[in-house]
Coordinates of C-alpha atoms in Angstrom, one line a residue:
M1 CA 29.3 61.6 -36.0
S2 CA 31.3 62.0 -32.8
L3 CA 31.4 59.2 -30.2
S4 CA 29.1 59.6 -27.2
V5 CA 30.8 58.6 -23.9
P6 CA 28.7 58.2 -20.7
F7 CA 30.1 59.2 -17.4
F8 CA 29.7 55.6 -16.3
R9 CA 28.5 52.2 -17.7
P10 CA 28.1 49.2 -15.3
S11 CA 29.9 46.1 -16.3
I12 CA 27.2 43.3 -16.1
G13 CA 28.0 39.9 -17.6
E14 CA 26.1 36.8 -18.4
P15 CA 26.9 35.1 -15.0
E16 CA 25.1 38.0 -13.2
I17 CA 22.1 37.7 -15.5
R18 CA 21.9 33.9 -15.2
E19 CA 22.1 34.2 -11.4
V20 CA 19.3 36.7 -11.3
V21 CA 17.1 34.4 -13.5
D22 CA 17.9 31.5 -11.1
V23 CA 16.7 33.6 -8.2
L24 CA 13.5 34.7 -10.0
Q25 CA 12.8 31.0 -10.8
S26 CA 13.6 29.9 -7.2
G27 CA 10.5 31.4 -5.6
W28 CA 12.6 33.2 -3.0
L29 CA 13.3 36.8 -3.9
T30 CA 14.1 38.7 -0.7
T31 CA 16.9 38.2 1.8
G32 CA 17.9 34.6 1.7
P33 CA 20.7 32.2 0.6
R34 CA 22.2 34.5 -2.0
V35 CA 22.5 37.3 0.5
A36 CA 24.2 34.9 3.0
A37 CA 26.6 33.7 0.3
F38 CA 27.4 37.3 -0.7
E39 CA 28.1 38.2 2.9
T40 CA 30.4 35.3 3.4
A41 CA 32.4 36.0 0.2
F42 CA 32.7 39.7 0.8
A43 CA 33.9 39.2 4.4
A44 CA 36.6 36.9 3.1
A45 CA 37.6 39.3 0.3
V46 CA 38.3 42.1 2.7
G47 CA 39.5 40.0 5.6
A48 CA 36.8 40.7 8.2
P49 CA 34.9 38.0 10.2
Y50 CA 31.5 39.6 10.0
A51 CA 29.6 41.2 7.1
V52 CA 26.0 42.5 7.0
A53 CA 24.5 43.1 3.5
L54 CA 22.1 46.1 3.3
N55 CA 20.2 48.0 0.7
S56 CA 22.7 50.9 0.7
A57 CA 25.9 52.3 2.1
T58 CA 23.7 54.9 3.8
A59 CA 21.9 52.2 5.7
A60 CA 25.3 50.7 6.6
L61 CA 26.5 54.0 8.0
H62 CA 23.2 54.6 9.9
L63 CA 23.2 51.1 11.5
A64 CA 26.9 51.5 12.4
V65 CA 26.5 54.7 14.4
E66 CA 23.3 53.3 16.0
A67 CA 25.1 50.1 17.0
L68 CA 28.0 52.2 18.5
G69 CA 25.5 54.1 20.6
L70 CA 25.7 57.5 19.1
A71 CA 23.4 59.6 21.3
R72 CA 21.4 62.8 20.9
G73 CA 23.6 65.9 21.1
Q74 CA 26.9 64.2 20.7
G75 CA 29.4 65.2 18.1
V76 CA 31.0 63.3 15.2
L77 CA 33.8 64.5 13.0
V78 CA 32.8 64.2 9.3
P79 CA 34.8 65.4 6.3
T80 CA 33.1 68.2 4.5
M81 CA 34.3 66.8 1.2
T82 CA 31.8 64.0 0.9
F83 CA 28.3 63.0 -0.2
A84 CA 25.2 63.8 1.9
A85 CA 25.0 60.4 3.5
T86 CA 28.1 60.6 5.6
A87 CA 26.7 63.5 7.7
E88 CA 23.0 62.8 7.5
V89 CA 23.3 59.5 9.4
V90 CA 24.7 61.6 12.3
R91 CA 21.6 63.8 12.1
Y92 CA 19.4 60.7 12.0
M93 CA 20.5 60.2 15.6
D94 CA 19.9 63.8 16.5
A95 CA 23.7 64.2 16.9
V96 CA 26.0 66.9 15.5
P97 CA 28.2 66.5 12.4
I98 CA 31.4 68.6 12.9
L99 CA 32.7 69.4 9.4
V100 CA 36.4 69.0 8.7
D101 CA 38.5 70.4 5.9
C102 CA 40.3 68.2 3.3
D103 CA 43.9 67.5 2.4
P104 CA 44.7 69.5 -0.7
M105 CA 46.3 66.6 -2.5
T106 CA 44.0 63.6 -1.8
L107 CA 40.9 65.5 -0.7
N108 CA 40.6 63.0 2.2
I109 CA 40.1 64.3 5.7
D110 CA 42.7 66.6 7.1
Y111 CA 43.6 65.5 10.7
D112 CA 45.3 68.8 11.5
D113 CA 42.0 70.6 10.9
A114 CA 40.2 67.8 12.7
E115 CA 42.3 68.7 15.8
R116 CA 41.3 72.3 15.5
K117 CA 37.6 71.5 15.0
L118 CA 37.6 69.0 17.9
A119 CA 39.1 71.6 20.2
A120 CA 36.6 74.2 19.1
A121 CA 33.7 71.8 19.6
Q122 CA 34.8 70.9 23.1
A123 CA 35.2 74.6 24.0
G124 CA 31.7 75.3 22.8
R125 CA 32.8 77.4 19.8
L126 CA 30.9 75.4 17.2
S127 CA 27.2 75.3 16.5
G128 CA 26.5 77.3 19.6
I129 CA 26.6 74.1 21.7
P130 CA 28.6 74.4 24.9
G131 CA 31.0 71.6 25.7
L132 CA 30.0 69.3 22.8
K133 CA 31.1 65.8 23.5
V134 CA 32.8 64.3 20.5
V135 CA 32.6 60.5 20.3
G136 CA 33.6 59.4 16.7
V137 CA 35.0 60.2 13.3
I138 CA 33.9 59.0 9.9
P139 CA 36.7 59.3 7.4
V140 CA 35.9 59.0 3.7
H141 CA 38.3 57.3 1.1
V142 CA 37.6 59.9 -1.6
G143 CA 37.6 58.5 -5.1
G144 CA 39.1 55.2 -3.9
V145 CA 42.4 56.3 -2.4
M146 CA 42.5 55.3 1.2
V147 CA 43.2 57.7 4.1
D148 CA 46.4 57.3 6.1
L149 CA 45.4 54.5 8.5
A150 CA 48.2 55.3 10.9
A151 CA 47.1 58.9 11.2
T152 CA 43.5 57.8 11.6
R153 CA 44.3 55.3 14.4
A154 CA 46.6 57.8 16.2
F155 CA 44.0 60.5 16.1
A156 CA 41.2 58.3 17.2
E157 CA 43.2 56.7 20.1
R158 CA 44.5 60.1 21.2
H159 CA 41.0 61.4 21.6
G160 CA 39.1 58.2 22.6
L161 CA 37.0 58.1 19.4
W162 CA 35.4 55.3 17.5
V163 CA 36.1 55.1 13.7
V164 CA 33.5 54.2 11.1
D165 CA 34.9 54.0 7.5
D166 CA 32.8 55.5 4.8
A167 CA 34.3 53.2 2.2
A168 CA 31.7 53.8 -0.5
H169 CA 34.5 54.3 -3.0
A170 CA 37.1 52.0 -1.6
F171 CA 36.6 48.5 -2.8
P172 CA 39.0 46.9 -3.5
A173 CA 41.5 49.3 -2.0
A174 CA 44.5 48.8 0.4
W175 CA 47.1 50.7 2.4
R176 CA 50.5 50.1 3.9
S177 CA 52.7 52.3 6.0
N178 CA 55.9 51.9 3.9
E179 CA 57.5 49.8 1.2
K180 CA 58.1 46.9 3.6
G181 CA 54.8 47.1 5.4
A182 CA 52.0 44.5 5.0
W183 CA 49.0 45.5 2.8
V184 CA 45.8 46.2 4.8
N185 CA 42.6 45.9 2.8
C186 CA 40.0 48.5 3.3
G187 CA 37.6 46.8 5.8
A188 CA 40.2 44.5 7.4
D189 CA 40.0 46.0 10.9
T190 CA 40.5 49.6 9.5
A191 CA 37.6 50.8 11.6
R192 CA 35.0 49.6 14.1
V193 CA 32.7 49.3 11.0
S194 CA 33.6 49.8 7.3
C195 CA 30.7 50.7 5.1
F196 CA 30.8 49.9 1.3
S197 CA 28.5 50.9 -1.5
F198 CA 27.2 48.9 -4.4
Y199 CA 25.2 51.6 -6.1
A200 CA 24.9 51.5 -9.9
N201 CA 28.1 53.5 -10.6
K202 CA 30.3 52.0 -7.9
T203 CA 33.3 49.7 -8.4
I204 CA 31.1 46.7 -8.0
T205 CA 27.3 47.0 -8.1
T206 CA 24.1 45.3 -7.1
G207 CA 22.0 48.1 -8.6
E208 CA 21.3 49.4 -5.1
G209 CA 23.1 48.0 -2.1
G210 CA 25.7 48.2 0.6
M211 CA 27.8 46.1 3.0
A212 CA 29.0 46.7 6.6
V213 CA 32.0 44.7 7.8
T214 CA 33.4 44.6 11.3
H215 CA 35.5 42.6 13.7
D216 CA 33.0 43.1 16.5
R217 CA 30.4 40.4 16.8
V218 CA 28.2 42.4 19.1
V219 CA 28.1 45.3 16.7
A220 CA 27.4 43.0 13.7
D221 CA 24.6 41.3 15.6
R222 CA 23.0 44.6 16.5
M223 CA 23.2 45.9 12.9
R224 CA 21.7 42.7 11.6
V225 CA 18.7 42.9 14.0
M226 CA 18.2 46.6 13.3
S227 CA 18.3 46.0 9.6
L228 CA 15.0 44.3 9.6
H229 CA 12.5 45.9 12.0
G230 CA 14.3 44.8 15.1
L231 CA 13.1 41.2 14.6
S232 CA 14.8 38.4 16.4
H233 CA 14.8 36.2 13.3
D234 CA 14.7 37.1 9.6
A235 CA 12.2 35.6 7.2
W236 CA 14.7 33.1 5.6
G237 CA 15.5 31.7 9.1
R238 CA 11.9 31.4 10.0
Y239 CA 10.8 29.6 6.8
Q240 CA 13.7 27.2 6.4
S241 CA 13.3 23.6 7.3
G242 CA 13.4 23.4 11.1
G243 CA 12.9 27.1 11.5
S244 CA 10.3 28.6 13.8
W245 CA 7.5 30.8 12.5
D246 CA 7.6 32.9 15.6
Y247 CA 9.8 36.0 16.2
R248 CA 10.2 38.7 18.8
I249 CA 10.6 42.5 18.2
V250 CA 13.7 43.4 20.3
A251 CA 14.1 47.0 19.2
P252 CA 12.4 49.5 16.9
G253 CA 14.5 48.7 13.8
F254 CA 14.5 49.8 10.2
K255 CA 13.9 48.2 6.7
Y256 CA 17.4 48.0 5.3
N257 CA 17.8 44.4 4.2
L258 CA 19.3 43.5 0.8
T259 CA 17.4 41.2 -1.6
D260 CA 18.6 37.9 -3.1
I261 CA 18.0 39.5 -6.5
A262 CA 20.5 42.2 -5.7
A263 CA 22.9 39.7 -4.1
A264 CA 22.8 37.5 -7.2
V265 CA 24.4 40.3 -9.1
G266 CA 26.9 41.1 -6.3
I267 CA 28.2 37.6 -6.0
H268 CA 29.5 37.7 -9.6
Q269 CA 30.6 41.3 -9.4
L270 CA 32.7 40.4 -6.4
A271 CA 34.4 37.6 -8.2
R272 CA 35.5 40.1 -10.9
A273 CA 36.3 42.9 -8.5
E274 CA 40.1 42.9 -8.9
E275 CA 39.8 42.3 -12.7
M276 CA 37.6 45.4 -13.0
R277 CA 39.9 47.4 -10.6
A278 CA 42.9 46.6 -12.8
S279 CA 41.0 47.8 -15.9
R280 CA 40.1 51.1 -14.2
E281 CA 43.7 51.4 -13.1
S282 CA 45.0 50.9 -16.7
L283 CA 42.6 53.5 -17.9
A284 CA 43.6 55.9 -15.2
L285 CA 47.3 55.5 -16.1
E286 CA 46.5 56.2 -19.7
Y287 CA 44.7 59.4 -18.7
L288 CA 47.7 60.4 -16.5
Y289 CA 50.0 59.9 -19.5
R290 CA 47.9 61.4 -22.3
L291 CA 46.7 64.5 -20.3
S292 CA 50.0 65.2 -18.6
E293 CA 50.9 68.0 -21.0
V294 CA 47.5 69.8 -20.9
D295 CA 48.6 73.0 -19.1
G296 CA 45.1 74.0 -18.0
I297 CA 44.4 71.0 -15.7
E298 CA 45.8 69.2 -12.7
L299 CA 45.7 65.5 -12.6
P300 CA 45.0 63.3 -9.6
S301 CA 48.0 62.3 -7.5
V302 CA 49.1 58.7 -7.3
V303 CA 49.7 58.3 -3.6
D304 CA 52.5 56.1 -2.3
H305 CA 51.7 52.9 -0.4
R306 CA 48.1 52.7 -1.7
I307 CA 46.3 50.2 -3.9
H308 CA 43.8 52.7 -5.5
A309 CA 40.3 51.5 -6.2
W310 CA 40.1 54.2 -9.0
H311 CA 36.4 54.7 -8.5
L312 CA 36.8 58.3 -9.8
F313 CA 39.3 60.1 -12.1
P314 CA 38.9 63.8 -10.9
I315 CA 40.8 66.5 -12.7
R316 CA 41.1 70.0 -11.4
L317 CA 40.9 73.0 -13.7
R318 CA 43.7 75.6 -13.4
L319 CA 41.2 78.4 -13.6
D320 CA 43.9 81.1 -13.5
Q321 CA 45.2 79.7 -16.8
L322 CA 41.8 79.3 -18.5
T323 CA 39.2 81.7 -20.0
T324 CA 36.4 79.5 -18.8
D325 CA 34.7 78.4 -15.6
R326 CA 33.9 74.8 -14.5
A327 CA 30.3 75.0 -15.6
T328 CA 31.3 76.0 -19.1
F329 CA 34.0 73.4 -19.3
I330 CA 31.5 70.7 -18.4
Q331 CA 29.0 72.1 -20.9
E332 CA 31.6 72.0 -23.6
L333 CA 32.4 68.3 -22.8
A334 CA 28.7 67.6 -23.1
V335 CA 28.5 69.3 -26.5
R336 CA 31.2 66.8 -27.6
G337 CA 29.2 63.9 -26.2
I338 CA 31.3 63.4 -23.1
G339 CA 29.6 62.8 -19.7
S340 CA 31.2 64.1 -16.5
S341 CA 30.3 64.8 -12.9
V342 CA 31.5 66.8 -9.9
H343 CA 32.5 65.2 -6.6
W344 CA 31.3 67.0 -4.5
R345 CA 29.9 70.3 -3.4
P346 CA 31.3 70.3 0.2
L347 CA 28.8 69.9 2.9
H348 CA 29.6 73.2 4.6
L349 CA 28.5 75.0 1.3
H350 CA 25.0 73.4 1.4
P351 CA 22.0 75.5 2.7
Y352 CA 21.1 73.0 5.4
Y353 CA 24.5 73.0 7.1
Q354 CA 24.8 76.8 6.7
E355 CA 21.4 77.5 8.1
Q356 CA 21.3 74.8 10.8
F357 CA 24.9 75.0 12.0
K358 CA 26.1 78.3 10.7
W359 CA 29.0 76.9 8.6
R360 CA 30.7 79.3 6.2
A361 CA 33.0 79.0 3.2
E362 CA 36.0 80.1 5.2
D363 CA 35.5 77.4 7.9
C364 CA 36.9 74.8 5.4
P365 CA 39.0 76.9 3.0
V366 CA 40.7 74.1 1.1
A367 CA 37.5 72.3 0.3
S368 CA 35.9 75.7 -0.6
R369 CA 38.7 76.4 -3.1
E370 CA 39.2 72.9 -4.6
W371 CA 35.6 71.9 -5.3
E372 CA 35.2 74.8 -7.7
R373 CA 38.0 73.3 -9.9
L374 CA 36.9 69.6 -9.8
V375 CA 35.6 67.7 -12.7
S376 CA 35.3 63.8 -12.7
L377 CA 36.0 62.3 -16.1
P378 CA 34.4 59.0 -17.4
L379 CA 36.0 55.9 -16.0
Y380 CA 34.5 52.4 -16.1
P381 CA 36.0 48.9 -16.7
A382 CA 34.4 48.3 -20.2
M383 CA 35.5 51.7 -21.5
S384 CA 36.9 51.2 -25.0
N385 CA 40.1 52.7 -26.4
D386 CA 37.9 54.8 -28.8
E387 CA 35.8 56.1 -25.9
Q388 CA 38.8 57.1 -23.8
R389 CA 40.5 58.7 -26.8
A390 CA 37.3 60.8 -27.4
V391 CA 37.5 62.0 -23.7
I392 CA 41.2 62.8 -24.0
D393 CA 40.8 64.7 -27.3
A394 CA 37.9 66.7 -25.9
V395 CA 39.8 67.7 -22.7
R396 CA 42.8 68.6 -24.8
D397 CA 40.8 70.6 -27.3
I398 CA 38.9 72.6 -24.7
G399 CA 42.0 73.2 -22.7
S400 CA 43.8 74.5 -25.7
A401 CA 41.0 76.7 -26.9
R402 CA 40.3 78.1 -23.5
R403 CA 43.8 79.1 -22.4
W404 CA 44.7 82.6 -21.7

């Protein structure tokens, strides 16, 4: 019987399990001391003074743009090569996501195209809105490889924009400008707010969860208040010894707080973050070596001056060399028991953005072309040698059988 390999398997150890049991036995399950401890440890890990734990990275992104004052009708530059959340939080504020094409190598945001889209938006040539005021940009670190921070900063400063990192894939990841430069962790003042994900298949997990980090205390305070109904004090603060039962509603907030149950998992995942990243990197390097001679695929680039989080291992099919399409390739992997995924259908190719804002495939040609070739292979810290060998053999076999 052939070995079945899932696309992802979370790495949960006995310390996480024991911590969850301790929380369940403590009598305090919602936001409390474990969340506070997780926030403190995560802020220290990335090098930021303030961290706000939330129930998803989507919540973090939403609270970030709200705290920065994103207003109705304003524009925000968003890479088209991303998950739904990056742009939908802009729509939550009744603002306009301006979709930007991707760099063909990294799939991260292309700032040359961002310049073109910004000029078009300001001239009223996008979305039928005259003189759209663009106020921010939300770069995404696709797959765990950070965007060029120097380019991001230069672009934002040139146009007077705030930056919110969608860092859902990028912990722990880092960037530096050259061989002699200092490493900058994702989240260490790389944006006004950096937003991380702890979803089940992310580099560290709390099951569901997210974290926002910032160097701006005012922004952090606003996000914390808005994360729990706009209340002046959370429940843990009210019910601690010496706390006050009373509270005030200072704004119409949301219900985005993380629980102590989730934070109990996160505390121990965080302690193992670099160990798990190193395991993913080792697996990625093995893929790069063992699949380098498969003519029908392109492998992800290892970008200079980056510490790659290796959340994903995306290959690209050379469809001109294969007698198959992506859907059939994925189906043949599945027949061999190999899980896979696609990251992602670009936003400008989804019905909502085509119907609401009239985006077309030719508006972001690189993303339109590249997404049709993308397949993400299994990659997780506890992946065994036998599991990886099964994936490699399957890719090689399909590639050989389906060549012209």
